[in-house]
PDB file of C-alpha atoms in Angstrom:
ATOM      1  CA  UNK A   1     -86.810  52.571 -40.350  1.00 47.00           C
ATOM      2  CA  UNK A   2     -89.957  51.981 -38.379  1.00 41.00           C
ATOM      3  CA  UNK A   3     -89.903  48.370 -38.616  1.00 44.00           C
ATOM      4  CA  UNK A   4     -86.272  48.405 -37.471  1.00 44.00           C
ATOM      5  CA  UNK A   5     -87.162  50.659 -34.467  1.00 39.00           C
ATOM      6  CA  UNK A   6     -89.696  48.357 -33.338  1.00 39.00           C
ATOM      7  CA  UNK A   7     -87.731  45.079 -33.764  1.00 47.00           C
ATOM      8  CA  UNK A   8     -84.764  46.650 -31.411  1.00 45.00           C
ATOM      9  CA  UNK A   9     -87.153  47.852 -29.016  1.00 40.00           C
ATOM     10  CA  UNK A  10     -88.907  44.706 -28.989  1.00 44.00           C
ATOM     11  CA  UNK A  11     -85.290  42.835 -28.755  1.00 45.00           C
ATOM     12  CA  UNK A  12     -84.418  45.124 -25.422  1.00 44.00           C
ATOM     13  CA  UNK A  13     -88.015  44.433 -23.962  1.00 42.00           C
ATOM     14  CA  UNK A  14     -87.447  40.554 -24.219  1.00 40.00           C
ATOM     15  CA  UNK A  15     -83.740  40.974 -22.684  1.00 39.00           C
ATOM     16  CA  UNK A  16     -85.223  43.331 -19.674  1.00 41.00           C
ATOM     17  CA  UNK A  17     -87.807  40.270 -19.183  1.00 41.00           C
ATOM     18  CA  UNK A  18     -85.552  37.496 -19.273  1.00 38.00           C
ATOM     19  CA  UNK A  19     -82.935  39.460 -16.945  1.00 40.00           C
ATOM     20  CA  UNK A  20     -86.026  40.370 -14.186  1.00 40.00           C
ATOM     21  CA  UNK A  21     -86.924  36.787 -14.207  1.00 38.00           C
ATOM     22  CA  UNK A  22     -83.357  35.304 -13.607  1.00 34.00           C
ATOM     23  CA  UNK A  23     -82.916  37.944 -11.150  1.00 37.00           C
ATOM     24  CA  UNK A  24     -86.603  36.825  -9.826  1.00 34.00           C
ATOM     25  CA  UNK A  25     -85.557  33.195 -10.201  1.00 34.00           C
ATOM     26  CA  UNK A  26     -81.968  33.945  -8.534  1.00 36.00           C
ATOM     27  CA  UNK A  27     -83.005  35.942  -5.205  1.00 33.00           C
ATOM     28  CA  UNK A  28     -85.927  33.146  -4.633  1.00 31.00           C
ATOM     29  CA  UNK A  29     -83.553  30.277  -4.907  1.00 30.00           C
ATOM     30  CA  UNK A  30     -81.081  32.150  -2.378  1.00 28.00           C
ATOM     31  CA  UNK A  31     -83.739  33.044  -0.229  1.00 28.00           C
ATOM     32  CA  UNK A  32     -84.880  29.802  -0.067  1.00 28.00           C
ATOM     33  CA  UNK A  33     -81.573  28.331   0.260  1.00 31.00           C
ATOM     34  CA  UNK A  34     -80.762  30.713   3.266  1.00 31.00           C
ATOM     35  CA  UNK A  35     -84.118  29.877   4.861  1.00 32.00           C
ATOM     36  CA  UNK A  36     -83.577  26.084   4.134  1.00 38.00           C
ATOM     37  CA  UNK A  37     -79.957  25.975   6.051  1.00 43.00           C
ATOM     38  CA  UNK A  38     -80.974  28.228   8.854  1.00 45.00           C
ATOM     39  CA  UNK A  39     -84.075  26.739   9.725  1.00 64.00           C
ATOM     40  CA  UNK A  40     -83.734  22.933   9.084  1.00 87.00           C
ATOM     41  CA  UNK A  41     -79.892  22.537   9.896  1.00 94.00           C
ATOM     42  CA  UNK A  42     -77.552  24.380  13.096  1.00 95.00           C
ATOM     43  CA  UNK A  43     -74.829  25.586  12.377  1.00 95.00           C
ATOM     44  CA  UNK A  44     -73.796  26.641  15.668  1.00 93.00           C
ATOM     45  CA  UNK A  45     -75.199  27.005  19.061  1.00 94.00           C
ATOM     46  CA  UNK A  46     -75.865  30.238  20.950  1.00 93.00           C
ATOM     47  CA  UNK A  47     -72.843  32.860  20.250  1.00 93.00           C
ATOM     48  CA  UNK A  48     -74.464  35.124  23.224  1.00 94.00           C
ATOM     49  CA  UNK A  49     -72.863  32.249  24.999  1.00 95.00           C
ATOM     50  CA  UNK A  50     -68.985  31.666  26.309  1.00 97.00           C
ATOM     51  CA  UNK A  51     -69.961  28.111  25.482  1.00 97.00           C
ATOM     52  CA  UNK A  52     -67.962  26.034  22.764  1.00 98.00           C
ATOM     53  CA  UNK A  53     -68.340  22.203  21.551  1.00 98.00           C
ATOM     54  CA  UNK A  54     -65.720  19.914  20.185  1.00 97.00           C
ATOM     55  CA  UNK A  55     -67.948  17.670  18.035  1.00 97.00           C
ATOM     56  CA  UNK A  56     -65.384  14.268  17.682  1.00 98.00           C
ATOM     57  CA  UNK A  57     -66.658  12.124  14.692  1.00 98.00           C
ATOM     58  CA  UNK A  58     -65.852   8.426  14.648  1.00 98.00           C
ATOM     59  CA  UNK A  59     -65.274   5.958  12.355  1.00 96.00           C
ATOM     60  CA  UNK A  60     -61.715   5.235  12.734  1.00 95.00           C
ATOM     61  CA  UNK A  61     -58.989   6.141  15.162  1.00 97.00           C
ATOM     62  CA  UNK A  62     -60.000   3.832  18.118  1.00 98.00           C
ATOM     63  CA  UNK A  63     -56.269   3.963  19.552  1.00 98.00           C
ATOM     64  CA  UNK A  64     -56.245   7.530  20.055  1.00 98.00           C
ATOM     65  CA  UNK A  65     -59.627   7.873  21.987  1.00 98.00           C
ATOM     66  CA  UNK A  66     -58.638   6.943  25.444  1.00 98.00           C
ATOM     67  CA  UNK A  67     -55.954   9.434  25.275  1.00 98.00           C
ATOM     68  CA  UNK A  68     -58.703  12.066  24.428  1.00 98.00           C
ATOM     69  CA  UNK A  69     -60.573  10.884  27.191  1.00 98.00           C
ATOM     70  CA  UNK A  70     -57.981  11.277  29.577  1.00 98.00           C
ATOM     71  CA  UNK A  71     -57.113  14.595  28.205  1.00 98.00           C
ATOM     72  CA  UNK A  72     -60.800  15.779  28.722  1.00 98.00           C
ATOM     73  CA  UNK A  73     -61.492  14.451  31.830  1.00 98.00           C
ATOM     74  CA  UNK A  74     -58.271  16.558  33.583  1.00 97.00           C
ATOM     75  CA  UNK A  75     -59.732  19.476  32.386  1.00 97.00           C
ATOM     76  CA  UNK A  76     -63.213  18.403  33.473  1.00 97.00           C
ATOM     77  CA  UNK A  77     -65.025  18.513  30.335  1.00 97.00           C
ATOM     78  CA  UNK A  78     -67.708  16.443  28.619  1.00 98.00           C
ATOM     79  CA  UNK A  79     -68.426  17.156  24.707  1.00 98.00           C
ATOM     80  CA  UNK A  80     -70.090  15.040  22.187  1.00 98.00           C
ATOM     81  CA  UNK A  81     -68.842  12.156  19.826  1.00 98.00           C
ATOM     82  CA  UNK A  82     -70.682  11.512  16.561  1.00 98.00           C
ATOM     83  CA  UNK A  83     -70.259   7.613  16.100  1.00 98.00           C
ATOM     84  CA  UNK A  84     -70.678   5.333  13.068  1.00 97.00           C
ATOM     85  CA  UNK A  85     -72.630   2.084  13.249  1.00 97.00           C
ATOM     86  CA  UNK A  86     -69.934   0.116  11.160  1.00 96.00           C
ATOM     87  CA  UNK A  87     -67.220   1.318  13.851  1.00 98.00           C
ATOM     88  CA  UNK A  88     -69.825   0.699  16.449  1.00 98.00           C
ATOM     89  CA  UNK A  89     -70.257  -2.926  15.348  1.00 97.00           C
ATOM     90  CA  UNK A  90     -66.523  -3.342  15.678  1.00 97.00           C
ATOM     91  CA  UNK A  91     -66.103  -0.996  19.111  1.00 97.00           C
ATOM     92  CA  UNK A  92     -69.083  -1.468  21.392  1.00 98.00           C
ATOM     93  CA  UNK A  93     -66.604  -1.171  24.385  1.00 98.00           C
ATOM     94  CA  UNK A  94     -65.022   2.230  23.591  1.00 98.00           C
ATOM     95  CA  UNK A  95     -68.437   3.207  23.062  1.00 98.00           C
ATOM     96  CA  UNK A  96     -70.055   2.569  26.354  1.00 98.00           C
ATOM     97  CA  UNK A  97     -66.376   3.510  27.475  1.00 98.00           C
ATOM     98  CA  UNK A  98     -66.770   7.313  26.126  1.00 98.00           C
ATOM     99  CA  UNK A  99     -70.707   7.255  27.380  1.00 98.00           C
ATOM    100  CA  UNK A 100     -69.300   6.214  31.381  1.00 98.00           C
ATOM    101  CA  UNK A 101     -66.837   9.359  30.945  1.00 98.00           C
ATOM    102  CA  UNK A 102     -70.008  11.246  30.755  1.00 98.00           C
ATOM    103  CA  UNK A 103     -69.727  12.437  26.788  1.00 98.00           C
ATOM    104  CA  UNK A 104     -72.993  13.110  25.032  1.00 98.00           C
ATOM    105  CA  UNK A 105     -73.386  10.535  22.215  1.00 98.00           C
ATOM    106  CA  UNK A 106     -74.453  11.340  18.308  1.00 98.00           C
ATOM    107  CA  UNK A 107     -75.371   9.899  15.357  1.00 98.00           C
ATOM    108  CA  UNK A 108     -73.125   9.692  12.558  1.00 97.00           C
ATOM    109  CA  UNK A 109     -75.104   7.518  10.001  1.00 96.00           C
ATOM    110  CA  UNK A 110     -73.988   3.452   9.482  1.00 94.00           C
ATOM    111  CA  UNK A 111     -71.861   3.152   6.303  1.00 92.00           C
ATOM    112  CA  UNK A 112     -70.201   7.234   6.106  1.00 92.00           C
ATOM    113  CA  UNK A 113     -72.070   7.536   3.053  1.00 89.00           C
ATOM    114  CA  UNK A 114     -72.878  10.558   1.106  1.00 89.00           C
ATOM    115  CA  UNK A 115     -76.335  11.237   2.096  1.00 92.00           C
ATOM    116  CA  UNK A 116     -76.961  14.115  -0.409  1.00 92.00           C
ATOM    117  CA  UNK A 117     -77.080  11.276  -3.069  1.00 94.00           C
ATOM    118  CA  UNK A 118     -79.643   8.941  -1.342  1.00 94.00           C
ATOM    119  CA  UNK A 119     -83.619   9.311  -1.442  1.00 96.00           C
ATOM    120  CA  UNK A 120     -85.794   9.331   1.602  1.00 96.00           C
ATOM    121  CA  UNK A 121     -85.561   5.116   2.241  1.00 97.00           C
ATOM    122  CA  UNK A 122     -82.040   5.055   2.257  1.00 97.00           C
ATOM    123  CA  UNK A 123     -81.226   8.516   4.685  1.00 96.00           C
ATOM    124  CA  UNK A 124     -83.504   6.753   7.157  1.00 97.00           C
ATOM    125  CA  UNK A 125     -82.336   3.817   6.947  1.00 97.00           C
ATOM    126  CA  UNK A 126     -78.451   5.350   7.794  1.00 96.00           C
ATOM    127  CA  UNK A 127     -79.839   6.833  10.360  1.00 97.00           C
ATOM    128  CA  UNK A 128     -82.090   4.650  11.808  1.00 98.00           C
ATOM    129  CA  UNK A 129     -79.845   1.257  11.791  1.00 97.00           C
ATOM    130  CA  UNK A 130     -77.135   3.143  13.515  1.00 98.00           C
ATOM    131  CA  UNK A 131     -79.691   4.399  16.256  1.00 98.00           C
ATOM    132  CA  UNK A 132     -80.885   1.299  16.940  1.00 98.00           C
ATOM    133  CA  UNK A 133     -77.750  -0.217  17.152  1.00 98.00           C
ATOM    134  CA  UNK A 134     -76.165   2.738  19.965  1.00 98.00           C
ATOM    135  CA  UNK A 135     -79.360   1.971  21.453  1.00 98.00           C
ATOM    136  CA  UNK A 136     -78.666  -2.264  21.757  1.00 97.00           C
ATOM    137  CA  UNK A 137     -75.187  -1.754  22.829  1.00 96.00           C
ATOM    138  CA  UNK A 138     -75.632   0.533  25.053  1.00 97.00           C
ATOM    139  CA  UNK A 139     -78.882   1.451  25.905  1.00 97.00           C
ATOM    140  CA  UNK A 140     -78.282   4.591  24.873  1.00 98.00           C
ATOM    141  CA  UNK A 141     -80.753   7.006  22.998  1.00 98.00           C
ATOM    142  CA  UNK A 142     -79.611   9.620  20.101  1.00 98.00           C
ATOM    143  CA  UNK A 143     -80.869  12.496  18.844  1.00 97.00           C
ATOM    144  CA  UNK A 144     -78.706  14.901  17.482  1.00 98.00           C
ATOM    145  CA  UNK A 145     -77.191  13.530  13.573  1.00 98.00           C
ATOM    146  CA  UNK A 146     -73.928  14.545  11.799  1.00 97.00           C
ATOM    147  CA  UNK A 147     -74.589  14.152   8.074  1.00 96.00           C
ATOM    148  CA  UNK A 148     -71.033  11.825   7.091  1.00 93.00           C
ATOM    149  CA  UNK A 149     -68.715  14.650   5.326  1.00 92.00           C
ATOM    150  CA  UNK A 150     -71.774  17.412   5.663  1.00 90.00           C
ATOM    151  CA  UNK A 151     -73.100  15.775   2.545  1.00 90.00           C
ATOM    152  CA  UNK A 152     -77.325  16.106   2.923  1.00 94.00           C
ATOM    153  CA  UNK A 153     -79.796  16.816   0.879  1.00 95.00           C
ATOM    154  CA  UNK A 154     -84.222  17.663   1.451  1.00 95.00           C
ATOM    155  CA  UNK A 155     -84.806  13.939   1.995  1.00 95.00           C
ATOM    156  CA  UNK A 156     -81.597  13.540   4.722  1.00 96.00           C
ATOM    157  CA  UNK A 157     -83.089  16.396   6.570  1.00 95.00           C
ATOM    158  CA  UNK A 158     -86.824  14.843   6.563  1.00 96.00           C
ATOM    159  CA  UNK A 159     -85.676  11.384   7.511  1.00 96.00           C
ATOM    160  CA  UNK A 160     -83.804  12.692  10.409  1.00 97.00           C
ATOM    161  CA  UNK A 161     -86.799  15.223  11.727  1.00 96.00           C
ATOM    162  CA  UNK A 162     -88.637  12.094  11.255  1.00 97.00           C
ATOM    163  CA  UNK A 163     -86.399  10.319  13.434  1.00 97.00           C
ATOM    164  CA  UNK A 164     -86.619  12.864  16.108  1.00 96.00           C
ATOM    165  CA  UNK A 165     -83.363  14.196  15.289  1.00 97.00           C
ATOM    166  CA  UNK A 166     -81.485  17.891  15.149  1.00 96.00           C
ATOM    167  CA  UNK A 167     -79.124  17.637  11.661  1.00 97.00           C
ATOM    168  CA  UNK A 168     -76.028  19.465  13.264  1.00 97.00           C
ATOM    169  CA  UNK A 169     -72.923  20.873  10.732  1.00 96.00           C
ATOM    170  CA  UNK A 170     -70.422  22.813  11.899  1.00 96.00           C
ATOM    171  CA  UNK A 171     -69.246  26.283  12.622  1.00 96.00           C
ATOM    172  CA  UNK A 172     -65.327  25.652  12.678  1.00 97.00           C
ATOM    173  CA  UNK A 173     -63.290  22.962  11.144  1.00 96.00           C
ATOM    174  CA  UNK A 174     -59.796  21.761  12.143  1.00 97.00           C
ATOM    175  CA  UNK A 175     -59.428  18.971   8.812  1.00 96.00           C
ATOM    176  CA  UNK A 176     -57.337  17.062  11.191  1.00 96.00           C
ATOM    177  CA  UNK A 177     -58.226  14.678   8.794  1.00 94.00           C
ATOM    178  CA  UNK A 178     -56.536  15.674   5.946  1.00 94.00           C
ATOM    179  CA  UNK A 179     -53.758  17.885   7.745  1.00 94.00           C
ATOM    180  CA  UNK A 180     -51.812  16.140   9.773  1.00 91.00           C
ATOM    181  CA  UNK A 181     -50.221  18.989  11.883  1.00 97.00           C
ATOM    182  CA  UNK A 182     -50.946  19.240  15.196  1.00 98.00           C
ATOM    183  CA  UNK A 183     -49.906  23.257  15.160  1.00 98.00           C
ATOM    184  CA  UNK A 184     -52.347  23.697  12.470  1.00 97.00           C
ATOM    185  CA  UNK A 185     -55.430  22.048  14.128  1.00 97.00           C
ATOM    186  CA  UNK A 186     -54.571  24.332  17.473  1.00 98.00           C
ATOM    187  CA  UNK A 187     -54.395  27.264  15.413  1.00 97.00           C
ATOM    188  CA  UNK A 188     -58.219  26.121  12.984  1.00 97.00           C
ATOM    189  CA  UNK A 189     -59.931  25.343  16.766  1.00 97.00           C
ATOM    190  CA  UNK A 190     -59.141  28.835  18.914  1.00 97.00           C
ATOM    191  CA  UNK A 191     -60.105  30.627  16.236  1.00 96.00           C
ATOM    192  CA  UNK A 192     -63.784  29.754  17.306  1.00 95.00           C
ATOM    193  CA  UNK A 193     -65.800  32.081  19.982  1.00 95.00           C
ATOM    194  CA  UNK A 194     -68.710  31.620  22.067  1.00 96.00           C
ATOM    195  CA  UNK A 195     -71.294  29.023  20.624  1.00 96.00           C
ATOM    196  CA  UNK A 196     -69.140  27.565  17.944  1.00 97.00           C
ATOM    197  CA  UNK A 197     -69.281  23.710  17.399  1.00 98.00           C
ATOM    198  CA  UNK A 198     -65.624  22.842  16.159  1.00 98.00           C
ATOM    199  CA  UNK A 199     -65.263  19.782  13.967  1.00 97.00           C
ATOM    200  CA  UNK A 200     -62.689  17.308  14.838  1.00 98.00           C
ATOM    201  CA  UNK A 201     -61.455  13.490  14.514  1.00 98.00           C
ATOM    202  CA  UNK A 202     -59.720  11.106  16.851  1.00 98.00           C
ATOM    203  CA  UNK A 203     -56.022  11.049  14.945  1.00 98.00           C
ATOM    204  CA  UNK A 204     -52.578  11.290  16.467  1.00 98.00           C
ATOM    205  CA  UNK A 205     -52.223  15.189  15.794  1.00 98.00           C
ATOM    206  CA  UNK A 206     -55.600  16.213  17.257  1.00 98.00           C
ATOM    207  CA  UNK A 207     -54.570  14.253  20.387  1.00 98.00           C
ATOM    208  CA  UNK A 208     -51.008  16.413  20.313  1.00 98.00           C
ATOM    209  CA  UNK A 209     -52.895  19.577  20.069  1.00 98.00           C
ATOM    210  CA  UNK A 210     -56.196  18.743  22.475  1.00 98.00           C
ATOM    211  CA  UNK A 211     -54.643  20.144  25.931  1.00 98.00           C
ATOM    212  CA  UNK A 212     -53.368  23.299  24.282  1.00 98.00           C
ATOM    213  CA  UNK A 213     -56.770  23.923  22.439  1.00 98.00           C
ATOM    214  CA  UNK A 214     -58.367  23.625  25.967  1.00 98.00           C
ATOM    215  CA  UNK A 215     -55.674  25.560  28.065  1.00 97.00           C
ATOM    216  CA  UNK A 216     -56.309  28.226  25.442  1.00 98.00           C
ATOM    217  CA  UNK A 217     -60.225  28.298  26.027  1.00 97.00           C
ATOM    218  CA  UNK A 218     -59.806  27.783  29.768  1.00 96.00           C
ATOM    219  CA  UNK A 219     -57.462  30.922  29.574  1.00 97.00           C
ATOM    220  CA  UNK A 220     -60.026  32.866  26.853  1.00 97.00           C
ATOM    221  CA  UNK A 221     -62.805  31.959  29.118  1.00 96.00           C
ATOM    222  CA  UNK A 222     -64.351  29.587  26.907  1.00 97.00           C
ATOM    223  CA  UNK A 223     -66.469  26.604  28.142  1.00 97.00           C
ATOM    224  CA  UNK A 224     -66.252  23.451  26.350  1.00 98.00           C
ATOM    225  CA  UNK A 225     -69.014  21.521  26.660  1.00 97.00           C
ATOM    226  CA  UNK A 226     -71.409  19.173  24.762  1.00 98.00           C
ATOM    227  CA  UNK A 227     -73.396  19.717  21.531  1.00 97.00           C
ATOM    228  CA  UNK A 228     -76.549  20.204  23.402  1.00 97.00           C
ATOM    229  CA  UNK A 229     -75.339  22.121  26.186  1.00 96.00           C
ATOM    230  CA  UNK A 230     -73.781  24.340  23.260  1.00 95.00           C
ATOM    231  CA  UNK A 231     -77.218  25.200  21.660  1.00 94.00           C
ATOM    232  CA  UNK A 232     -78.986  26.113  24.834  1.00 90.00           C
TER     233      UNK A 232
END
């Protein structure tokens, strides 16, 4: 009876170990987690602003940009584009097309890879060809990076601090790229409020539903402006 006693209470001891070390193991990995996003990667920029971004990312959808650049400029805005080097390579005129409208410029990596599955070499090498490339075609200089498809891992964020770079997500996403439904998009982007960067692409529907996403924050009192100007 004894022995038995002292086996079960030896059994519960072990189980109230191993369940205050996963707990241990748990809260550390979230805290670390938490600390690791909000410290090394923004998310958004100030939200004691009115201020709001429309963060464009490029590697396809040429024939809808000067549309978008019309759009923008009768409402008088400047935001940011995140270009790729391979559409870069093959647009160096839009390019230097969106920098004379007076757009900030950002780095979107050189092949749209998935950067959370490359070591340290490789993430600086996506981001480092592309930036010297923006830089040669245009003499402009970069330093705020969109990880391709928010995919980043330790070494992406290390190769871009390296670099001299901000790694910038997102707050609020329209998936223009997957829905194509222009009343949809409108609906994703004015849900956002002051210091929200809102993901977007250059497609047909994001161009139907740009002037009503920026009537709607002219009306809301909501300034669009560029990444930078976003996080200040």
């Amino acid at each position: 009876m004894k022995i038995k006693l002292v086996r079960n209470l030896s059994s519960a001891l072990i189980i109230i170990m191993l369940a205050c070390m996963v707990c241990f193991l748990g809260a550390s990995s979230y805290n670390y987690a938490f600390s690791y996003q909000n410290e090394d990667v923004i998310y958004h920029g100030n939200t004691e602003s009115n201020k709001v971004s429309l963060m464009i990312n490029v590697y396809w959808g040429t024939e809808y940009i000067e549309d978008m650049l019309n759009t923008l400029q009768k409402y008088n805005i400047t935001t940011t584009f995140f270009v790729g080097g391979q559409w870069v390579e093959k647009e160096p005129e839009m390019l230097n097309k969106i920098i004379s409208y007076g757009h900030e410029i950002g780095n979107h990596g050189y092949f749209h890879k998935d950067q959370e599955y490359l070591d340290y070499t490789q993430n600086y090498q996506e981001i480092k060809v592309n930036h010297e490339l923006v830089k040669t075609m245009s003499n402009y200089t970069m330093n705020l990076f969109a990880p391709p498809s928010g995919s980043f891992n330790k070494s992406t964020i290390q190769a871009s601090k390296d670099l001299g770079y901000s790694t910038i997500m997102w707050s609020k996403d329209t998936i223009d790229w997957r829905d194509k439904d222009a009343n949809l998009i409108y609906s994703r982007a004015i849900k956002a409020k002051g210091g929200d960067l809102i993901l977007a692409h250059p497609t047909k529907c994001t161009l139907q539903a740009l002037p009503l996403i920026l009537e709607y924050f002219k009306l809301n009192n909501l300034v669009v402006t560029t990444v930078s100007e976003c996080l200040k």
